[in-house]
Amino acid sequence: QVQLGESGGGLVQPGGSLRLSCAVSGSISLYAMDWYRQAPGKQREFVARISSAGSTNYAGFVKGRFTISRDNAKNMVFLQMNRLKPEDTAVYYCNAPSVGWKWGQGTQVTVSS
């Protein structure tokens, strides 16, 4: 089974930046890859998608602040997050929407002063 490992989260002040990484134990070259997030007491929500060809789509609340990218040779997906807001606080997860692998542990992002 494919394993997903998210990293790069942490505590950051409002307006700060973080770069999240998603390491996948198998090839991702054929798959679109997504980032999701889940805040306490809320459902998991879509954040960003990058297709196998490199096209991207974002949730409205990103408003140009986040950038998703991929490195197929390394089987990794990234999420560059800039101008972070307190409402971005959540556990962030990655997955392939077409196959729905077992969720990884996620990485905690906390935006607070």
Tab-separated table of N, CA and C in Angstrom:
chain	number	residue	atom	x	y	z
A	1	GLN	N	0.827	-1.200	0.000
A	1	GLN	CA	0.000	0.000	0.000
A	1	GLN	C	0.863	1.253	0.000
A	2	VAL	N	0.391	2.261	-0.692
A	2	VAL	CA	1.083	3.535	-0.738
A	2	VAL	C	0.976	4.213	0.622
A	3	GLN	N	2.077	4.799	1.062
A	3	GLN	CA	2.100	5.556	2.304
A	3	GLN	C	2.336	7.022	2.006
A	4	LEU	N	1.669	7.883	2.770
A	4	LEU	CA	1.768	9.324	2.615
A	4	LEU	C	2.371	9.914	3.882
A	5	GLY	N	3.334	10.799	3.713
A	5	GLY	CA	3.978	11.426	4.851
A	5	GLY	C	4.092	12.924	4.680
A	6	GLU	N	3.344	13.669	5.482
A	6	GLU	CA	3.362	15.124	5.422
A	6	GLU	C	4.345	15.687	6.447
A	7	SER	N	4.993	16.785	6.093
A	7	SER	CA	5.932	17.428	6.993
A	7	SER	C	6.024	18.910	6.665
A	8	GLY	N	6.688	19.661	7.519
A	8	GLY	CA	6.943	21.068	7.272
A	8	GLY	C	6.070	22.035	8.039
A	9	GLY	N	5.087	21.521	8.757
A	9	GLY	CA	4.232	22.390	9.540
A	9	GLY	C	4.954	22.941	10.756
A	10	GLY	N	4.280	23.843	11.441
A	10	GLY	CA	4.859	24.443	12.629
A	10	GLY	C	4.067	25.646	13.078
A	11	LEU	N	4.633	26.372	14.014
A	11	LEU	CA	4.026	27.593	14.541
A	11	LEU	C	4.600	28.792	13.815
A	12	VAL	N	3.727	29.635	13.292
A	12	VAL	CA	4.157	30.809	12.553
A	12	VAL	C	3.244	31.981	12.889
A	13	GLN	N	3.781	33.186	12.848
A	13	GLN	CA	2.991	34.380	13.110
A	13	GLN	C	2.126	34.736	11.906
A	14	PRO	N	1.008	35.425	12.143
A	14	PRO	CA	0.209	35.890	11.005
A	14	PRO	C	1.069	36.676	10.023
A	15	GLY	N	0.849	36.426	8.737
A	15	GLY	CA	1.650	37.050	7.703
A	15	GLY	C	2.887	36.272	7.331
A	16	GLY	N	3.197	35.234	8.080
A	16	GLY	CA	4.375	34.431	7.817
A	16	GLY	C	4.152	33.391	6.741
A	17	SER	N	5.182	32.577	6.518
A	17	SER	CA	5.154	31.573	5.464
A	17	SER	C	5.621	30.220	5.971
A	18	LEU	N	5.120	29.170	5.339
A	18	LEU	CA	5.563	27.806	5.574
A	18	LEU	C	5.546	27.061	4.254
A	19	ARG	N	6.416	26.075	4.127
A	19	ARG	CA	6.437	25.201	2.960
A	19	ARG	C	6.207	23.772	3.435
A	20	LEU	N	5.081	23.195	3.056
A	20	LEU	CA	4.741	21.836	3.428
A	20	LEU	C	5.216	20.859	2.361
A	21	SER	N	5.600	19.662	2.803
A	21	SER	CA	6.036	18.611	1.900
A	21	SER	C	5.189	17.370	2.101
A	22	CYS	N	4.940	16.661	1.023
A	22	CYS	CA	4.226	15.389	1.047
A	22	CYS	C	5.076	14.365	0.332
A	23	ALA	N	5.578	13.392	1.073
A	23	ALA	CA	6.377	12.314	0.506
A	23	ALA	C	5.494	11.093	0.297
A	24	VAL	N	5.545	10.530	-0.884
A	24	VAL	CA	4.723	9.382	-1.253
A	24	VAL	C	5.633	8.195	-1.498
A	25	SER	N	5.238	7.017	-1.007
A	25	SER	CA	6.092	5.840	-1.084
A	25	SER	C	6.092	5.172	-2.450
A	26	GLY	N	5.237	5.612	-3.363
A	26	GLY	CA	5.184	5.078	-4.703
A	26	GLY	C	5.168	6.186	-5.734
A	27	SER	N	5.090	5.802	-6.988
A	27	SER	CA	5.077	6.780	-8.070
A	27	SER	C	3.805	7.610	-8.058
A	28	ILE	N	3.955	8.903	-8.277
A	28	ILE	CA	2.807	9.802	-8.347
A	28	ILE	C	2.623	10.385	-9.740
A	29	SER	N	3.462	9.990	-10.676
A	29	SER	CA	3.493	10.655	-11.974
A	29	SER	C	2.174	10.587	-12.735
A	30	LEU	N	1.367	9.567	-12.491
A	30	LEU	CA	0.115	9.396	-13.212
A	30	LEU	C	-1.074	10.049	-12.513
A	31	TYR	N	-0.861	10.623	-11.344
A	31	TYR	CA	-1.971	11.066	-10.518
A	31	TYR	C	-1.996	12.558	-10.272
A	32	ALA	N	-3.214	13.108	-10.264
A	32	ALA	CA	-3.396	14.424	-9.661
A	32	ALA	C	-3.166	14.287	-8.161
A	33	MET	N	-2.659	15.330	-7.537
A	33	MET	CA	-2.400	15.317	-6.110
A	33	MET	C	-3.041	16.539	-5.464
A	34	ASP	N	-3.640	16.313	-4.307
A	34	ASP	CA	-4.352	17.359	-3.586
A	34	ASP	C	-3.747	17.611	-2.211
A	35	TRP	N	-3.951	18.824	-1.716
A	35	TRP	CA	-3.771	19.149	-0.315
A	35	TRP	C	-5.137	19.438	0.296
A	36	TYR	N	-5.332	18.975	1.524
A	36	TYR	CA	-6.534	19.205	2.301
A	36	TYR	C	-6.138	19.715	3.674
A	37	ARG	N	-7.104	20.258	4.402
A	37	ARG	CA	-6.827	20.640	5.775
A	37	ARG	C	-8.052	20.380	6.641
A	38	GLN	N	-7.810	20.183	7.914
A	38	GLN	CA	-8.881	19.926	8.859
A	38	GLN	C	-8.597	20.658	10.158
A	39	ALA	N	-9.483	21.582	10.505
A	39	ALA	CA	-9.394	22.305	11.757
A	39	ALA	C	-10.215	21.574	12.812
A	40	PRO	N	-9.932	21.791	14.095
A	40	PRO	CA	-10.687	21.126	15.155
A	40	PRO	C	-12.184	21.363	15.031
A	41	GLY	N	-12.967	20.284	15.112
A	41	GLY	CA	-14.407	20.392	15.038
A	41	GLY	C	-14.976	20.618	13.657
A	42	LYS	N	-14.144	20.608	12.638
A	42	LYS	CA	-14.596	20.844	11.277
A	42	LYS	C	-14.264	19.659	10.380
A	43	GLN	N	-14.946	19.584	9.235
A	43	GLN	CA	-14.665	18.544	8.258
A	43	GLN	C	-13.378	18.860	7.503
A	44	ARG	N	-12.780	17.815	6.951
A	44	ARG	CA	-11.633	18.010	6.089
A	44	ARG	C	-12.077	18.779	4.846
A	45	GLU	N	-11.300	19.782	4.439
A	45	GLU	CA	-11.662	20.590	3.294
A	45	GLU	C	-10.534	20.651	2.273
A	46	PHE	N	-10.923	20.805	1.024
A	46	PHE	CA	-9.987	20.889	-0.086
A	46	PHE	C	-9.236	22.204	-0.050
A	47	VAL	N	-7.945	22.147	-0.331
A	47	VAL	CA	-7.105	23.337	-0.366
A	47	VAL	C	-6.572	23.609	-1.767
A	48	ALA	N	-5.946	22.606	-2.381
A	48	ALA	CA	-5.299	22.818	-3.675
A	48	ALA	C	-5.132	21.501	-4.407
A	49	ARG	N	-5.059	21.581	-5.730
A	49	ARG	CA	-4.847	20.408	-6.575
A	49	ARG	C	-3.843	20.717	-7.661
A	50	ILE	N	-3.004	19.739	-7.970
A	50	ILE	CA	-2.128	19.819	-9.123
A	50	ILE	C	-2.325	18.558	-9.942
A	51	SER	N	-2.603	18.714	-11.231
A	51	SER	CA	-2.848	17.583	-12.105
A	51	SER	C	-1.541	16.903	-12.480
A	52	SER	N	-1.665	15.741	-13.113
A	52	SER	CA	-0.475	15.029	-13.573
A	52	SER	C	0.296	15.838	-14.611
A	53	ALA	N	-0.397	16.736	-15.302
A	53	ALA	CA	0.235	17.597	-16.296
A	53	ALA	C	0.723	18.918	-15.715
A	54	GLY	N	0.430	19.165	-14.435
A	54	GLY	CA	0.933	20.357	-13.788
A	54	GLY	C	-0.034	21.514	-13.664
A	55	SER	N	-1.262	21.361	-14.142
A	55	SER	CA	-2.236	22.426	-13.966
A	55	SER	C	-2.705	22.450	-12.521
A	56	THR	N	-3.107	23.620	-12.039
A	56	THR	CA	-3.449	23.779	-10.629
A	56	THR	C	-4.828	24.379	-10.439
A	57	ASN	N	-5.430	24.057	-9.300
A	57	ASN	CA	-6.689	24.638	-8.862
A	57	ASN	C	-6.611	24.851	-7.363
A	58	TYR	N	-7.271	25.908	-6.882
A	58	TYR	CA	-7.197	26.280	-5.486
A	58	TYR	C	-8.571	26.581	-4.920
A	59	ALA	N	-8.723	26.325	-3.631
A	59	ALA	CA	-9.910	26.764	-2.924
A	59	ALA	C	-9.939	28.284	-2.870
A	60	GLY	N	-11.153	28.841	-2.803
A	60	GLY	CA	-11.300	30.286	-2.826
A	60	GLY	C	-10.590	31.000	-1.693
A	61	PHE	N	-10.505	30.375	-0.528
A	61	PHE	CA	-9.899	31.054	0.613
A	61	PHE	C	-8.394	31.216	0.478
A	62	VAL	N	-7.792	30.547	-0.508
A	62	VAL	CA	-6.356	30.704	-0.736
A	62	VAL	C	-6.056	32.081	-1.308
A	63	LYS	N	-6.869	32.528	-2.268
A	63	LYS	CA	-6.779	33.866	-2.855
A	63	LYS	C	-5.366	34.238	-3.278
A	64	GLY	N	-4.674	33.300	-3.924
A	64	GLY	CA	-3.343	33.565	-4.419
A	64	GLY	C	-2.236	33.441	-3.405
A	65	ARG	N	-2.552	33.073	-2.178
A	65	ARG	CA	-1.541	32.997	-1.125
A	65	ARG	C	-0.748	31.695	-1.139
A	66	PHE	N	-1.358	30.614	-1.650
A	66	PHE	CA	-0.730	29.296	-1.630
A	66	PHE	C	-0.354	28.874	-3.043
A	67	THR	N	0.707	28.084	-3.152
A	67	THR	CA	1.129	27.523	-4.421
A	67	THR	C	1.438	26.043	-4.251
A	68	ILE	N	0.777	25.198	-5.034
A	68	ILE	CA	1.043	23.768	-5.015
A	68	ILE	C	2.006	23.432	-6.144
A	69	SER	N	2.914	22.505	-5.890
A	69	SER	CA	3.867	22.075	-6.904
A	69	SER	C	4.192	20.605	-6.686
A	70	ARG	N	4.894	20.006	-7.649
A	70	ARG	CA	5.224	18.587	-7.530
A	70	ARG	C	6.580	18.300	-8.131
A	71	ASP	N	7.203	17.236	-7.649
A	71	ASP	CA	8.453	16.734	-8.187
A	71	ASP	C	8.253	15.243	-8.381
A	72	ASN	N	7.904	14.849	-9.595
A	72	ASN	CA	7.603	13.447	-9.856
A	72	ASN	C	8.811	12.535	-9.658
A	73	ALA	N	10.002	13.038	-9.935
A	73	ALA	CA	11.210	12.235	-9.773
A	73	ALA	C	11.439	11.867	-8.314
A	74	LYS	N	10.994	12.722	-7.406
A	74	LYS	CA	11.142	12.480	-5.977
A	74	LYS	C	9.866	11.956	-5.332
A	75	ASN	N	8.806	11.815	-6.116
A	75	ASN	CA	7.501	11.412	-5.598
A	75	ASN	C	7.072	12.308	-4.437
A	76	MET	N	7.169	13.602	-4.677
A	76	MET	CA	6.823	14.573	-3.642
A	76	MET	C	5.914	15.668	-4.179
A	77	VAL	N	5.101	16.191	-3.291
A	77	VAL	CA	4.216	17.312	-3.566
A	77	VAL	C	4.454	18.359	-2.487
A	78	PHE	N	4.352	19.622	-2.864
A	78	PHE	CA	4.652	20.708	-1.942
A	78	PHE	C	3.500	21.703	-1.900
A	79	LEU	N	3.420	22.423	-0.803
A	79	LEU	CA	2.465	23.518	-0.679
A	79	LEU	C	3.179	24.693	-0.040
A	80	GLN	N	3.445	25.712	-0.841
A	80	GLN	CA	4.034	26.945	-0.340
A	80	GLN	C	2.907	27.842	0.143
A	81	MET	N	2.943	28.208	1.406
A	81	MET	CA	1.895	29.008	2.016
A	81	MET	C	2.482	30.339	2.455
A	82	ASN	N	1.953	31.420	1.906
A	82	ASN	CA	2.409	32.763	2.226
A	82	ASN	C	1.272	33.582	2.818
A	83	ARG	N	1.636	34.646	3.507
A	83	ARG	CA	0.658	35.547	4.127
A	83	ARG	C	-0.385	34.770	4.919
A	84	LEU	N	0.110	33.909	5.783
A	84	LEU	CA	-0.760	33.032	6.550
A	84	LEU	C	-1.636	33.812	7.516
A	85	LYS	N	-2.836	33.289	7.725
A	85	LYS	CA	-3.827	33.880	8.608
A	85	LYS	C	-4.158	32.906	9.731
A	86	PRO	N	-4.647	33.402	10.867
A	86	PRO	CA	-5.038	32.489	11.949
A	86	PRO	C	-6.032	31.422	11.499
A	87	GLU	N	-6.926	31.750	10.578
A	87	GLU	CA	-7.899	30.780	10.108
A	87	GLU	C	-7.300	29.681	9.243
A	88	ASP	N	-6.016	29.795	8.895
A	88	ASP	CA	-5.317	28.719	8.206
A	88	ASP	C	-4.867	27.625	9.165
A	89	THR	N	-5.026	27.846	10.452
A	89	THR	CA	-4.627	26.861	11.449
A	89	THR	C	-5.415	25.567	11.259
A	90	ALA	N	-4.702	24.465	11.058
A	90	ALA	CA	-5.327	23.178	10.786
A	90	ALA	C	-4.238	22.128	10.644
A	91	VAL	N	-4.658	20.875	10.577
A	91	VAL	CA	-3.765	19.799	10.175
A	91	VAL	C	-3.900	19.645	8.668
A	92	TYR	N	-2.781	19.647	7.976
A	92	TYR	CA	-2.769	19.588	6.519
A	92	TYR	C	-2.389	18.190	6.048
A	93	TYR	N	-3.137	17.678	5.064
A	93	TYR	CA	-2.955	16.341	4.519
A	93	TYR	C	-2.827	16.394	3.005
A	94	CYS	N	-2.168	15.397	2.434
A	94	CYS	CA	-2.142	15.247	0.991
A	94	CYS	C	-2.785	13.921	0.602
A	95	ASN	N	-3.214	13.814	-0.647
A	95	ASN	CA	-3.750	12.568	-1.169
A	95	ASN	C	-3.948	12.687	-2.672
A	96	ALA	N	-4.198	11.556	-3.305
A	96	ALA	CA	-4.524	11.497	-4.721
A	96	ALA	C	-6.029	11.338	-4.846
A	97	PRO	N	-6.726	12.326	-5.399
A	97	PRO	CA	-8.190	12.269	-5.398
A	97	PRO	C	-8.773	11.109	-6.195
A	98	SER	N	-8.065	10.630	-7.193
A	98	SER	CA	-8.592	9.562	-8.027
A	98	SER	C	-8.514	8.189	-7.383
A	99	VAL	N	-7.628	8.010	-6.419
A	99	VAL	CA	-7.439	6.696	-5.820
A	99	VAL	C	-7.726	6.663	-4.327
A	100	GLY	N	-7.564	7.771	-3.631
A	100	GLY	CA	-7.889	7.834	-2.217
A	100	GLY	C	-7.072	6.880	-1.364
A	101	TRP	N	-5.758	7.095	-1.313
A	101	TRP	CA	-4.901	6.291	-0.454
A	101	TRP	C	-5.225	6.517	1.016
A	102	LYS	N	-4.731	5.603	1.862
A	102	LYS	CA	-4.898	5.771	3.297
A	102	LYS	C	-4.263	7.094	3.719
A	103	TRP	N	-4.997	7.869	4.522
A	103	TRP	CA	-4.515	9.167	4.973
A	103	TRP	C	-3.262	9.039	5.813
A	104	GLY	N	-2.336	9.968	5.609
A	104	GLY	CA	-1.168	10.043	6.459
A	104	GLY	C	-1.494	10.718	7.775
A	105	GLN	N	-0.456	10.991	8.564
A	105	GLN	CA	-0.649	11.623	9.867
A	105	GLN	C	-0.986	13.104	9.755
A	106	GLY	N	-0.652	13.716	8.641
A	106	GLY	CA	-0.842	15.144	8.476
A	106	GLY	C	0.253	15.929	9.183
A	107	THR	N	0.300	17.225	8.911
A	107	THR	CA	1.255	18.097	9.577
A	107	THR	C	0.517	19.321	10.117
A	108	GLN	N	0.778	19.648	11.364
A	108	GLN	CA	0.066	20.726	12.043
A	108	GLN	C	0.619	22.084	11.643
A	109	VAL	N	-0.276	22.963	11.233
A	109	VAL	CA	0.056	24.357	10.961
A	109	VAL	C	-0.704	25.213	11.963
A	110	THR	N	0.016	25.993	12.731
A	110	THR	CA	-0.598	26.885	13.704
A	110	THR	C	-0.153	28.310	13.412
A	111	VAL	N	-1.116	29.172	13.147
A	111	VAL	CA	-0.842	30.573	12.844
A	111	VAL	C	-1.366	31.397	14.007
A	112	SER	N	-0.469	31.954	14.766
A	112	SER	CA	-0.852	32.678	15.973
A	112	SER	C	0.230	33.662	16.367
A	113	SER	N	-0.190	34.769	16.947
A	113	SER	CA	0.745	35.748	17.476
A	113	SER	C	1.010	35.525	18.955
